[in-house]
N, CA, C and O atoms as a Maestro MAE file, in Angstrom:
{
 s_m_m2io_version
 :::
 2.0.0
}

f_m_ct {
 s_m_title
 :::
 protein
 m_atom[316] {
  # First column is atom index #
  i_m_mmod_type
  r_m_x_coord
  r_m_y_coord
  r_m_z_coord
  i_m_residue_number
  s_m_chain_name
  s_m_pdb_residue_name
  s_m_pdb_atom_name
  i_m_atomic_number
  :::
  1 25 0.770 -1.121 -0.106 1 A "UNK " " N  " 7
  2 3 -0.167 -0.009 0.362 1 A "UNK " " CA " 6
  3 2 0.706 1.164 -0.027 1 A "UNK " " C  " 6
  4 15 1.666 1.365 0.717 1 A "UNK " " O  " 8
  5 25 0.534 2.032 -1.136 2 A "UNK " " N  " 7
  6 3 1.606 3.303 -0.990 2 A "UNK " " CA " 6
  7 2 0.742 4.445 -0.528 2 A "UNK " " C  " 6
  8 15 0.923 5.516 -1.107 2 A "UNK " " O  " 8
  9 25 0.052 4.404 0.193 3 A "UNK " " N  " 7
  10 3 -0.815 5.631 0.560 3 A "UNK " " CA " 6
  11 2 -0.882 5.134 2.328 3 A "UNK " " C  " 6
  12 15 -0.957 3.957 2.680 3 A "UNK " " O  " 8
  13 25 -0.845 6.027 3.045 4 A "UNK " " N  " 7
  14 3 -1.233 5.921 4.383 4 A "UNK " " CA " 6
  15 2 -2.415 5.108 4.666 4 A "UNK " " C  " 6
  16 15 -3.425 5.236 3.974 4 A "UNK " " O  " 8
  17 25 -2.365 4.416 5.477 5 A "UNK " " N  " 7
  18 3 -3.707 3.830 6.040 5 A "UNK " " CA " 6
  19 2 -4.270 4.332 6.959 5 A "UNK " " C  " 6
  20 15 -3.810 4.448 8.094 5 A "UNK " " O  " 8
  21 25 -5.454 4.731 6.536 6 A "UNK " " N  " 7
  22 3 -6.725 5.402 6.982 6 A "UNK " " CA " 6
  23 2 -7.846 5.264 6.449 6 A "UNK " " C  " 6
  24 15 -7.761 4.754 5.332 6 A "UNK " " O  " 8
  25 25 -8.992 5.534 6.815 7 A "UNK " " N  " 7
  26 3 -10.264 5.122 6.484 7 A "UNK " " CA " 6
  27 2 -10.243 5.375 4.972 7 A "UNK " " C  " 6
  28 15 -10.316 4.466 4.145 7 A "UNK " " O  " 8
  29 25 -10.155 6.468 4.719 8 A "UNK " " N  " 7
  30 3 -10.222 6.635 2.593 8 A "UNK " " CA " 6
  31 2 -9.409 5.526 2.119 8 A "UNK " " C  " 6
  32 15 -9.994 4.607 1.546 8 A "UNK " " O  " 8
  33 25 -7.983 5.467 2.292 9 A "UNK " " N  " 7
  34 3 -7.210 4.358 1.492 9 A "UNK " " CA " 6
  35 2 -7.877 3.011 1.760 9 A "UNK " " C  " 6
  36 15 -7.545 2.174 0.921 9 A "UNK " " O  " 8
  37 25 -8.759 2.545 2.729 10 A "UNK " " N  " 7
  38 3 -9.275 1.372 2.867 10 A "UNK " " CA " 6
  39 2 -10.148 1.283 2.326 10 A "UNK " " C  " 6
  40 15 -10.380 0.161 1.878 10 A "UNK " " O  " 8
  41 25 -11.242 2.500 2.016 11 A "UNK " " N  " 7
  42 3 -12.451 2.497 1.303 11 A "UNK " " CA " 6
  43 2 -11.618 2.192 -0.269 11 A "UNK " " C  " 6
  44 15 -12.016 1.204 -0.887 11 A "UNK " " O  " 8
  45 25 -10.897 2.724 -0.669 12 A "UNK " " N  " 7
  46 3 -10.423 3.090 -1.934 12 A "UNK " " CA " 6
  47 2 -9.714 1.215 -2.303 12 A "UNK " " C  " 6
  48 15 -9.879 0.646 -3.382 12 A "UNK " " O  " 8
  49 25 -9.181 0.786 -1.445 13 A "UNK " " N  " 7
  50 3 -8.419 -0.750 -1.654 13 A "UNK " " CA " 6
  51 2 -9.466 -1.692 -2.113 13 A "UNK " " C  " 6
  52 15 -9.429 -2.356 -3.149 13 A "UNK " " O  " 8
  53 25 -10.720 -1.665 -0.917 14 A "UNK " " N  " 7
  54 3 -11.905 -2.317 -0.835 14 A "UNK " " CA " 6
  55 2 -12.239 -2.442 -2.293 14 A "UNK " " C  " 6
  56 15 -12.114 -3.353 -3.111 14 A "UNK " " O  " 8
  57 25 -12.847 -0.850 -2.353 15 A "UNK " " N  " 7
  58 3 -13.639 -0.950 -4.040 15 A "UNK " " CA " 6
  59 2 -12.419 -1.732 -5.091 15 A "UNK " " C  " 6
  60 15 -12.814 -2.699 -5.741 15 A "UNK " " O  " 8
  61 25 -11.402 -1.429 -5.192 16 A "UNK " " N  " 7
  62 3 -10.530 -2.087 -6.290 16 A "UNK " " CA " 6
  63 2 -10.442 -3.668 -5.979 16 A "UNK " " C  " 6
  64 15 -10.413 -4.416 -6.956 16 A "UNK " " O  " 8
  65 25 -10.392 -4.309 -4.497 17 A "UNK " " N  " 7
  66 3 -10.291 -5.672 -4.911 17 A "UNK " " CA " 6
  67 2 -11.535 -6.102 -4.759 17 A "UNK " " C  " 6
  68 15 -11.644 -7.262 -5.159 17 A "UNK " " O  " 8
  69 25 -12.484 -5.667 -4.362 18 A "UNK " " N  " 7
  70 3 -13.861 -6.143 -4.989 18 A "UNK " " CA " 6
  71 2 -14.010 -6.345 -6.790 18 A "UNK " " C  " 6
  72 15 -14.420 -7.344 -7.381 18 A "UNK " " O  " 8
  73 25 -13.474 -4.895 -7.446 19 A "UNK " " N  " 7
  74 3 -13.537 -4.919 -8.599 19 A "UNK " " CA " 6
  75 2 -12.726 -6.133 -9.492 19 A "UNK " " C  " 6
  76 15 -13.152 -6.711 -10.491 19 A "UNK " " O  " 8
  77 25 -11.447 -6.322 -8.815 20 A "UNK " " N  " 7
  78 3 -10.470 -7.542 -9.201 20 A "UNK " " CA " 6
  79 2 -11.008 -8.509 -9.345 20 A "UNK " " C  " 6
  80 15 -10.935 -8.937 -10.497 20 A "UNK " " O  " 8
  81 25 -11.671 -9.219 -8.520 21 A "UNK " " N  " 7
  82 3 -12.085 -10.134 -7.662 21 A "UNK " " CA " 6
  83 2 -13.427 -10.814 -8.506 21 A "UNK " " C  " 6
  84 15 -13.657 -12.021 -8.585 21 A "UNK " " O  " 8
  85 25 -14.247 -9.711 -9.114 22 A "UNK " " N  " 7
  86 3 -15.476 -10.145 -10.062 22 A "UNK " " CA " 6
  87 2 -15.185 -10.846 -11.365 22 A "UNK " " C  " 6
  88 15 -14.099 -10.990 -11.927 22 A "UNK " " O  " 8
  89 25 -16.183 -11.181 -11.663 23 A "UNK " " N  " 7
  90 3 -15.964 -11.719 -13.085 23 A "UNK " " CA " 6
  91 2 -16.735 -10.773 -13.963 23 A "UNK " " C  " 6
  92 15 -17.653 -10.165 -13.412 23 A "UNK " " O  " 8
  93 25 -16.523 -10.558 -15.188 24 A "UNK " " N  " 7
  94 3 -16.779 -9.512 -16.199 24 A "UNK " " CA " 6
  95 2 -18.285 -9.248 -16.060 24 A "UNK " " C  " 6
  96 15 -19.264 -9.946 -15.796 24 A "UNK " " O  " 8
  97 25 -17.999 -7.523 -16.440 25 A "UNK " " N  " 7
  98 3 -19.714 -6.855 -16.189 25 A "UNK " " CA " 6
  99 2 -20.156 -7.174 -17.670 25 A "UNK " " C  " 6
  100 15 -19.522 -6.414 -18.401 25 A "UNK " " O  " 8
  101 25 -20.850 -7.855 -18.285 26 A "UNK " " N  " 7
  102 3 -21.315 -8.252 -19.428 26 A "UNK " " CA " 6
  103 2 -22.166 -6.891 -19.847 26 A "UNK " " C  " 6
  104 15 -23.195 -6.592 -19.242 26 A "UNK " " O  " 8
  105 25 -21.821 -6.366 -20.566 27 A "UNK " " N  " 7
  106 3 -22.614 -5.279 -21.205 27 A "UNK " " CA " 6
  107 2 -22.919 -4.367 -20.240 27 A "UNK " " C  " 6
  108 15 -24.056 -3.910 -20.353 27 A "UNK " " O  " 8
  109 25 -22.129 -3.859 -19.119 28 A "UNK " " N  " 7
  110 3 -22.267 -3.100 -18.179 28 A "UNK " " CA " 6
  111 2 -21.366 -1.949 -18.550 28 A "UNK " " C  " 6
  112 15 -20.231 -2.420 -18.481 28 A "UNK " " O  " 8
  113 25 -21.286 -0.688 -18.906 29 A "UNK " " N  " 7
  114 3 -20.666 0.240 -18.826 29 A "UNK " " CA " 6
  115 2 -19.293 0.067 -17.834 29 A "UNK " " C  " 6
  116 15 -19.495 -0.160 -16.642 29 A "UNK " " O  " 8
  117 25 -18.154 0.156 -18.241 30 A "UNK " " N  " 7
  118 3 -16.964 0.123 -17.246 30 A "UNK " " CA " 6
  119 2 -16.009 1.183 -17.610 30 A "UNK " " C  " 6
  120 15 -15.892 1.508 -18.792 30 A "UNK " " O  " 8
  121 25 -15.194 1.847 -16.513 31 A "UNK " " N  " 7
  122 3 -14.143 2.740 -16.719 31 A "UNK " " CA " 6
  123 2 -12.576 2.138 -16.272 31 A "UNK " " C  " 6
  124 15 -12.215 1.692 -15.183 31 A "UNK " " O  " 8
  125 25 -11.764 2.317 -17.610 32 A "UNK " " N  " 7
  126 3 -10.144 1.853 -16.812 32 A "UNK " " CA " 6
  127 2 -9.806 2.635 -15.745 32 A "UNK " " C  " 6
  128 15 -9.824 3.861 -15.856 32 A "UNK " " O  " 8
  129 25 -9.483 2.062 -14.664 33 A "UNK " " N  " 7
  130 3 -9.021 2.868 -13.453 33 A "UNK " " CA " 6
  131 2 -7.494 2.352 -13.328 33 A "UNK " " C  " 6
  132 15 -7.228 1.154 -13.420 33 A "UNK " " O  " 8
  133 25 -6.497 3.356 -13.107 34 A "UNK " " N  " 7
  134 3 -4.662 3.197 -12.576 34 A "UNK " " CA " 6
  135 2 -5.244 3.157 -11.094 34 A "UNK " " C  " 6
  136 15 -5.904 3.978 -10.457 34 A "UNK " " O  " 8
  137 25 -4.695 1.747 -10.750 35 A "UNK " " N  " 7
  138 3 -4.937 1.566 -9.203 35 A "UNK " " CA " 6
  139 2 -3.892 2.498 -8.374 35 A "UNK " " C  " 6
  140 15 -4.093 3.126 -7.335 35 A "UNK " " O  " 8
  141 25 -2.561 2.377 -9.263 36 A "UNK " " N  " 7
  142 3 -1.441 3.386 -8.664 36 A "UNK " " CA " 6
  143 2 -1.443 4.473 -9.667 36 A "UNK " " C  " 6
  144 15 -0.822 4.242 -10.705 36 A "UNK " " O  " 8
  145 25 -2.115 5.782 -9.526 37 A "UNK " " N  " 7
  146 3 -2.201 6.849 -10.351 37 A "UNK " " CA " 6
  147 2 -1.136 7.023 -11.148 37 A "UNK " " C  " 6
  148 15 -0.075 6.823 -10.557 37 A "UNK " " O  " 8
  149 25 -1.010 7.397 -12.560 38 A "UNK " " N  " 7
  150 3 0.146 7.663 -13.415 38 A "UNK " " CA " 6
  151 2 0.939 8.981 -12.633 38 A "UNK " " C  " 6
  152 15 2.165 9.044 -12.533 38 A "UNK " " O  " 8
  153 25 0.178 9.809 -12.208 39 A "UNK " " N  " 7
  154 3 0.814 11.018 -11.521 39 A "UNK " " CA " 6
  155 2 1.638 10.375 -10.819 39 A "UNK " " C  " 6
  156 15 2.824 10.555 -11.093 39 A "UNK " " O  " 8
  157 25 1.267 9.345 -9.601 40 A "UNK " " N  " 7
  158 3 1.856 9.013 -8.403 40 A "UNK " " CA " 6
  159 2 2.938 7.605 -9.151 40 A "UNK " " C  " 6
  160 15 2.934 6.501 -8.606 40 A "UNK " " O  " 8
  161 25 3.514 7.787 -10.004 41 A "UNK " " N  " 7
  162 3 4.349 6.670 -10.525 41 A "UNK " " CA " 6
  163 2 4.047 5.277 -11.359 41 A "UNK " " C  " 6
  164 15 4.790 4.423 -11.843 41 A "UNK " " O  " 8
  165 25 2.589 5.444 -11.303 42 A "UNK " " N  " 7
  166 3 1.896 4.417 -12.009 42 A "UNK " " CA " 6
  167 2 1.924 4.118 -13.097 42 A "UNK " " C  " 6
  168 15 2.104 5.075 -13.851 42 A "UNK " " O  " 8
  169 25 1.787 2.812 -13.738 43 A "UNK " " N  " 7
  170 3 2.315 2.198 -15.062 43 A "UNK " " CA " 6
  171 2 0.931 2.100 -15.951 43 A "UNK " " C  " 6
  172 15 -0.079 2.461 -15.346 43 A "UNK " " O  " 8
  173 25 0.757 1.660 -17.303 44 A "UNK " " N  " 7
  174 3 -0.230 1.360 -17.870 44 A "UNK " " CA " 6
  175 2 -0.149 -0.017 -18.224 44 A "UNK " " C  " 6
  176 15 -0.633 -0.451 -19.269 44 A "UNK " " O  " 8
  177 25 0.534 -0.818 -17.264 45 A "UNK " " N  " 7
  178 3 0.492 -2.490 -17.012 45 A "UNK " " CA " 6
  179 2 -0.712 -2.725 -16.487 45 A "UNK " " C  " 6
  180 15 -1.354 -2.070 -15.665 45 A "UNK " " O  " 8
  181 25 -1.092 -4.267 -17.342 46 A "UNK " " N  " 7
  182 3 -2.295 -5.090 -16.971 46 A "UNK " " CA " 6
  183 2 -2.601 -4.830 -15.524 46 A "UNK " " C  " 6
  184 15 -3.746 -4.556 -15.166 46 A "UNK " " O  " 8
  185 25 -1.368 -4.931 -14.497 47 A "UNK " " N  " 7
  186 3 -1.623 -5.535 -13.111 47 A "UNK " " CA " 6
  187 2 -1.650 -3.913 -12.568 47 A "UNK " " C  " 6
  188 15 -1.269 -3.777 -11.406 47 A "UNK " " O  " 8
  189 25 -1.952 -2.999 -13.099 48 A "UNK " " N  " 7
  190 3 -1.910 -1.494 -12.391 48 A "UNK " " CA " 6
  191 2 -3.457 -1.240 -12.844 48 A "UNK " " C  " 6
  192 15 -3.777 -0.131 -12.415 48 A "UNK " " O  " 8
  193 25 -4.418 -1.782 -13.471 49 A "UNK " " N  " 7
  194 3 -5.474 -1.484 -14.382 49 A "UNK " " CA " 6
  195 2 -6.657 -2.330 -13.660 49 A "UNK " " C  " 6
  196 15 -6.410 -3.412 -13.127 49 A "UNK " " O  " 8
  197 25 -7.736 -1.861 -13.675 50 A "UNK " " N  " 7
  198 3 -8.892 -2.454 -13.045 50 A "UNK " " CA " 6
  199 2 -10.001 -1.819 -13.821 50 A "UNK " " C  " 6
  200 15 -9.847 -0.653 -14.186 50 A "UNK " " O  " 8
  201 25 -11.220 -2.527 -14.144 51 A "UNK " " N  " 7
  202 3 -12.295 -2.155 -14.399 51 A "UNK " " CA " 6
  203 2 -13.278 -1.966 -13.570 51 A "UNK " " C  " 6
  204 15 -13.820 -2.987 -13.146 51 A "UNK " " O  " 8
  205 25 -13.735 -0.788 -13.153 52 A "UNK " " N  " 7
  206 3 -14.679 0.096 -12.269 52 A "UNK " " CA " 6
  207 2 -16.027 0.140 -13.243 52 A "UNK " " C  " 6
  208 15 -15.945 0.144 -14.471 52 A "UNK " " O  " 8
  209 25 -17.190 0.169 -12.559 53 A "UNK " " N  " 7
  210 3 -18.119 0.807 -12.905 53 A "UNK " " CA " 6
  211 2 -18.291 2.473 -12.894 53 A "UNK " " C  " 6
  212 15 -17.237 2.955 -12.479 53 A "UNK " " O  " 8
  213 25 -19.067 3.292 -13.146 54 A "UNK " " N  " 7
  214 3 -18.946 4.665 -13.086 54 A "UNK " " CA " 6
  215 2 -18.960 4.932 -11.231 54 A "UNK " " C  " 6
  216 15 -18.027 5.214 -10.479 54 A "UNK " " O  " 8
  217 25 -20.175 4.744 -10.994 55 A "UNK " " N  " 7
  218 3 -20.152 4.686 -9.648 55 A "UNK " " CA " 6
  219 2 -18.728 4.464 -8.602 55 A "UNK " " C  " 6
  220 15 -18.335 5.244 -7.735 55 A "UNK " " O  " 8
  221 25 -18.171 3.237 -8.977 56 A "UNK " " N  " 7
  222 3 -17.179 3.084 -8.497 56 A "UNK " " CA " 6
  223 2 -16.197 3.749 -8.789 56 A "UNK " " C  " 6
  224 15 -15.392 3.945 -7.879 56 A "UNK " " O  " 8
  225 25 -15.932 4.286 -10.039 57 A "UNK " " N  " 7
  226 3 -14.767 4.783 -10.419 57 A "UNK " " CA " 6
  227 2 -14.897 6.385 -9.622 57 A "UNK " " C  " 6
  228 15 -13.848 6.836 -9.163 57 A "UNK " " O  " 8
  229 25 -16.134 7.189 -9.476 58 A "UNK " " N  " 7
  230 3 -16.283 8.304 -9.054 58 A "UNK " " CA " 6
  231 2 -15.867 8.177 -7.280 58 A "UNK " " C  " 6
  232 15 -15.399 9.125 -6.649 58 A "UNK " " O  " 8
  233 25 -16.153 6.813 -6.685 59 A "UNK " " N  " 7
  234 3 -16.186 6.668 -5.404 59 A "UNK " " CA " 6
  235 2 -14.497 6.470 -5.246 59 A "UNK " " C  " 6
  236 15 -14.002 6.896 -4.203 59 A "UNK " " O  " 8
  237 25 -13.771 5.953 -6.067 60 A "UNK " " N  " 7
  238 3 -12.243 5.739 -5.769 60 A "UNK " " CA " 6
  239 2 -11.249 6.907 -5.587 60 A "UNK " " C  " 6
  240 15 -10.366 7.111 -4.754 60 A "UNK " " O  " 8
  241 25 -11.911 7.937 -7.161 61 A "UNK " " N  " 7
  242 3 -11.030 8.973 -6.929 61 A "UNK " " CA " 6
  243 2 -11.549 10.086 -5.783 61 A "UNK " " C  " 6
  244 15 -10.762 11.027 -5.684 61 A "UNK " " O  " 8
  245 25 -12.718 10.166 -4.898 62 A "UNK " " N  " 7
  246 3 -12.873 10.888 -4.011 62 A "UNK " " CA " 6
  247 2 -11.680 10.861 -3.009 62 A "UNK " " C  " 6
  248 15 -11.002 11.876 -2.854 62 A "UNK " " O  " 8
  249 25 -11.395 9.629 -2.277 63 A "UNK " " N  " 7
  250 3 -10.458 9.249 -1.351 63 A "UNK " " CA " 6
  251 2 -9.125 9.675 -1.916 63 A "UNK " " C  " 6
  252 15 -8.390 10.211 -1.087 63 A "UNK " " O  " 8
  253 25 -8.615 9.548 -3.227 64 A "UNK " " N  " 7
  254 3 -7.398 9.731 -3.776 64 A "UNK " " CA " 6
  255 2 -7.008 11.196 -3.790 64 A "UNK " " C  " 6
  256 15 -5.917 11.732 -3.592 64 A "UNK " " O  " 8
  257 25 -8.307 11.738 -4.105 65 A "UNK " " N  " 7
  258 3 -8.100 13.557 -4.030 65 A "UNK " " CA " 6
  259 2 -7.957 13.884 -2.753 65 A "UNK " " C  " 6
  260 15 -7.185 14.766 -2.378 65 A "UNK " " O  " 8
  261 25 -8.704 13.184 -1.973 66 A "UNK " " N  " 7
  262 3 -8.270 13.670 -0.199 66 A "UNK " " CA " 6
  263 2 -6.752 13.592 0.223 66 A "UNK " " C  " 6
  264 15 -6.016 14.455 0.702 66 A "UNK " " O  " 8
  265 25 -6.467 11.931 -0.199 67 A "UNK " " N  " 7
  266 3 -5.244 11.643 0.463 67 A "UNK " " CA " 6
  267 2 -4.135 12.429 -0.077 67 A "UNK " " C  " 6
  268 15 -3.219 12.787 0.664 67 A "UNK " " O  " 8
  269 25 -4.166 12.796 -1.648 68 A "UNK " " N  " 7
  270 3 -2.807 13.365 -2.273 68 A "UNK " " CA " 6
  271 2 -3.215 14.899 -2.300 68 A "UNK " " C  " 6
  272 15 -2.347 15.526 -2.908 68 A "UNK " " O  " 8
  273 25 -4.258 15.729 -1.839 69 A "UNK " " N  " 7
  274 3 -4.337 16.747 -1.871 69 A "UNK " " CA " 6
  275 2 -4.602 17.570 -3.054 69 A "UNK " " C  " 6
  276 15 -4.529 18.795 -2.959 69 A "UNK " " O  " 8
  277 25 -4.926 16.959 -4.239 70 A "UNK " " N  " 7
  278 3 -4.829 17.119 -5.496 70 A "UNK " " CA " 6
  279 2 -6.003 16.414 -6.257 70 A "UNK " " C  " 6
  280 15 -6.282 15.298 -5.818 70 A "UNK " " O  " 8
  281 25 -6.738 16.861 -7.316 71 A "UNK " " N  " 7
  282 3 -7.378 15.919 -8.091 71 A "UNK " " CA " 6
  283 2 -6.484 15.104 -8.902 71 A "UNK " " C  " 6
  284 15 -5.484 15.639 -9.381 71 A "UNK " " O  " 8
  285 25 -6.712 13.951 -9.099 72 A "UNK " " N  " 7
  286 3 -5.876 12.618 -9.718 72 A "UNK " " CA " 6
  287 2 -6.966 12.030 -10.944 72 A "UNK " " C  " 6
  288 15 -8.050 11.447 -10.958 72 A "UNK " " O  " 8
  289 25 -5.960 12.570 -11.976 73 A "UNK " " N  " 7
  290 3 -6.687 11.881 -13.627 73 A "UNK " " CA " 6
  291 2 -8.147 12.291 -13.718 73 A "UNK " " C  " 6
  292 15 -8.824 12.785 -12.816 73 A "UNK " " O  " 8
  293 25 -8.528 11.993 -14.996 74 A "UNK " " N  " 7
  294 3 -9.639 11.744 -15.858 74 A "UNK " " CA " 6
  295 2 -9.894 10.330 -15.912 74 A "UNK " " C  " 6
  296 15 -9.022 9.462 -15.964 74 A "UNK " " O  " 8
  297 25 -11.526 10.088 -15.894 75 A "UNK " " N  " 7
  298 3 -11.872 8.622 -16.596 75 A "UNK " " CA " 6
  299 2 -11.491 8.509 -17.732 75 A "UNK " " C  " 6
  300 15 -11.650 9.510 -18.430 75 A "UNK " " O  " 8
  301 25 -10.928 7.441 -18.301 76 A "UNK " " N  " 7
  302 3 -10.909 7.022 -19.747 76 A "UNK " " CA " 6
  303 2 -12.275 5.730 -19.737 76 A "UNK " " C  " 6
  304 15 -12.655 4.891 -18.919 76 A "UNK " " O  " 8
  305 25 -12.669 6.121 -21.028 77 A "UNK " " N  " 7
  306 3 -13.974 5.200 -21.506 77 A "UNK " " CA " 6
  307 2 -13.699 3.769 -21.559 77 A "UNK " " C  " 6
  308 15 -12.593 3.575 -22.064 77 A "UNK " " O  " 8
  309 25 -14.299 2.694 -21.223 78 A "UNK " " N  " 7
  310 3 -13.734 1.557 -21.902 78 A "UNK " " CA " 6
  311 2 -15.225 0.728 -21.818 78 A "UNK " " C  " 6
  312 15 -15.882 0.611 -20.784 78 A "UNK " " O  " 8
  313 25 -15.549 0.254 -22.974 79 A "UNK " " N  " 7
  314 3 -17.035 -0.518 -23.204 79 A "UNK " " CA " 6
  315 2 -16.850 -1.605 -23.996 79 A "UNK " " C  " 6
  316 15 -17.805 -2.321 -24.296 79 A "UNK " " O  " 8
  :::
 }
 m_bond[315] {
  # First column is bond index #
  i_m_from
  i_m_to
  i_m_order
  :::
  1 1 2 1
  2 2 3 1
  3 3 4 2
  4 3 5 1
  5 5 6 1
  6 6 7 1
  7 7 8 2
  8 7 9 1
  9 9 10 1
  10 10 11 1
  11 11 12 2
  12 11 13 1
  13 13 14 1
  14 14 15 1
  15 15 16 2
  16 15 17 1
  17 17 18 1
  18 18 19 1
  19 19 20 2
  20 19 21 1
  21 21 22 1
  22 22 23 1
  23 23 24 2
  24 23 25 1
  25 25 26 1
  26 26 27 1
  27 27 28 2
  28 27 29 1
  29 29 30 1
  30 30 31 1
  31 31 32 2
  32 31 33 1
  33 33 34 1
  34 34 35 1
  35 35 36 2
  36 35 37 1
  37 37 38 1
  38 38 39 1
  39 39 40 2
  40 39 41 1
  41 41 42 1
  42 42 43 1
  43 43 44 2
  44 43 45 1
  45 45 46 1
  46 46 47 1
  47 47 48 2
  48 47 49 1
  49 49 50 1
  50 50 51 1
  51 51 52 2
  52 51 53 1
  53 53 54 1
  54 54 55 1
  55 55 56 2
  56 55 57 1
  57 57 58 1
  58 58 59 1
  59 59 60 2
  60 59 61 1
  61 61 62 1
  62 62 63 1
  63 63 64 2
  64 63 65 1
  65 65 66 1
  66 66 67 1
  67 67 68 2
  68 67 69 1
  69 69 70 1
  70 70 71 1
  71 71 72 2
  72 71 73 1
  73 73 74 1
  74 74 75 1
  75 75 76 2
  76 75 77 1
  77 77 78 1
  78 78 79 1
  79 79 80 2
  80 79 81 1
  81 81 82 1
  82 82 83 1
  83 83 84 2
  84 83 85 1
  85 85 86 1
  86 86 87 1
  87 87 88 2
  88 87 89 1
  89 89 90 1
  90 90 91 1
  91 91 92 2
  92 91 93 1
  93 93 94 1
  94 94 95 1
  95 95 96 2
  96 95 97 1
  97 97 98 1
  98 98 99 1
  99 99 100 2
  100 99 101 1
  101 101 102 1
  102 102 103 1
  103 103 104 2
  104 103 105 1
  105 105 106 1
  106 106 107 1
  107 107 108 2
  108 107 109 1
  109 109 110 1
  110 110 111 1
  111 111 112 2
  112 111 113 1
  113 113 114 1
  114 114 115 1
  115 115 116 2
  116 115 117 1
  117 117 118 1
  118 118 119 1
  119 119 120 2
  120 119 121 1
  121 121 122 1
  122 122 123 1
  123 123 124 2
  124 123 125 1
  125 125 126 1
  126 126 127 1
  127 127 128 2
  128 127 129 1
  129 129 130 1
  130 130 131 1
  131 131 132 2
  132 131 133 1
  133 133 134 1
  134 134 135 1
  135 135 136 2
  136 135 137 1
  137 137 138 1
  138 138 139 1
  139 139 140 2
  140 139 141 1
  141 141 142 1
  142 142 143 1
  143 143 144 2
  144 143 145 1
  145 145 146 1
  146 146 147 1
  147 147 148 2
  148 147 149 1
  149 149 150 1
  150 150 151 1
  151 151 152 2
  152 151 153 1
  153 153 154 1
  154 154 155 1
  155 155 156 2
  156 155 157 1
  157 157 158 1
  158 158 159 1
  159 159 160 2
  160 159 161 1
  161 161 162 1
  162 162 163 1
  163 163 164 2
  164 163 165 1
  165 165 166 1
  166 166 167 1
  167 167 168 2
  168 167 169 1
  169 169 170 1
  170 170 171 1
  171 171 172 2
  172 171 173 1
  173 173 174 1
  174 174 175 1
  175 175 176 2
  176 175 177 1
  177 177 178 1
  178 178 179 1
  179 179 180 2
  180 179 181 1
  181 181 182 1
  182 182 183 1
  183 183 184 2
  184 183 185 1
  185 185 186 1
  186 186 187 1
  187 187 188 2
  188 187 189 1
  189 189 190 1
  190 190 191 1
  191 191 192 2
  192 191 193 1
  193 193 194 1
  194 194 195 1
  195 195 196 2
  196 195 197 1
  197 197 198 1
  198 198 199 1
  199 199 200 2
  200 199 201 1
  201 201 202 1
  202 202 203 1
  203 203 204 2
  204 203 205 1
  205 205 206 1
  206 206 207 1
  207 207 208 2
  208 207 209 1
  209 209 210 1
  210 210 211 1
  211 211 212 2
  212 211 213 1
  213 213 214 1
  214 214 215 1
  215 215 216 2
  216 215 217 1
  217 217 218 1
  218 218 219 1
  219 219 220 2
  220 219 221 1
  221 221 222 1
  222 222 223 1
  223 223 224 2
  224 223 225 1
  225 225 226 1
  226 226 227 1
  227 227 228 2
  228 227 229 1
  229 229 230 1
  230 230 231 1
  231 231 232 2
  232 231 233 1
  233 233 234 1
  234 234 235 1
  235 235 236 2
  236 235 237 1
  237 237 238 1
  238 238 239 1
  239 239 240 2
  240 239 241 1
  241 241 242 1
  242 242 243 1
  243 243 244 2
  244 243 245 1
  245 245 246 1
  246 246 247 1
  247 247 248 2
  248 247 249 1
  249 249 250 1
  250 250 251 1
  251 251 252 2
  252 251 253 1
  253 253 254 1
  254 254 255 1
  255 255 256 2
  256 255 257 1
  257 257 258 1
  258 258 259 1
  259 259 260 2
  260 259 261 1
  261 261 262 1
  262 262 263 1
  263 263 264 2
  264 263 265 1
  265 265 266 1
  266 266 267 1
  267 267 268 2
  268 267 269 1
  269 269 270 1
  270 270 271 1
  271 271 272 2
  272 271 273 1
  273 273 274 1
  274 274 275 1
  275 275 276 2
  276 275 277 1
  277 277 278 1
  278 278 279 1
  279 279 280 2
  280 279 281 1
  281 281 282 1
  282 282 283 1
  283 283 284 2
  284 283 285 1
  285 285 286 1
  286 286 287 1
  287 287 288 2
  288 287 289 1
  289 289 290 1
  290 290 291 1
  291 291 292 2
  292 291 293 1
  293 293 294 1
  294 294 295 1
  295 295 296 2
  296 295 297 1
  297 297 298 1
  298 298 299 1
  299 299 300 2
  300 299 301 1
  301 301 302 1
  302 302 303 1
  303 303 304 2
  304 303 305 1
  305 305 306 1
  306 306 307 1
  307 307 308 2
  308 307 309 1
  309 309 310 1
  310 310 311 1
  311 311 312 2
  312 311 313 1
  313 313 314 1
  314 314 315 1
  315 315 316 2
  :::
 }
}
């Protein structure tokens, strides 16, 4: 975990873990999300990407904005 453990990082990683463990979301709109943001040294490697629903993606970025003090990235569409 590259972030300081607190309630925001726990929320963030619980959403990411849930998304990684589920089967594919057939015919559901998803967005590709960098687990470790590129602006914090993350890569485009498959191991650093997870498909999130729109709601999950919004929920993930809010804690990242709080723990980093800045707005992290923008969503990229993946259908």
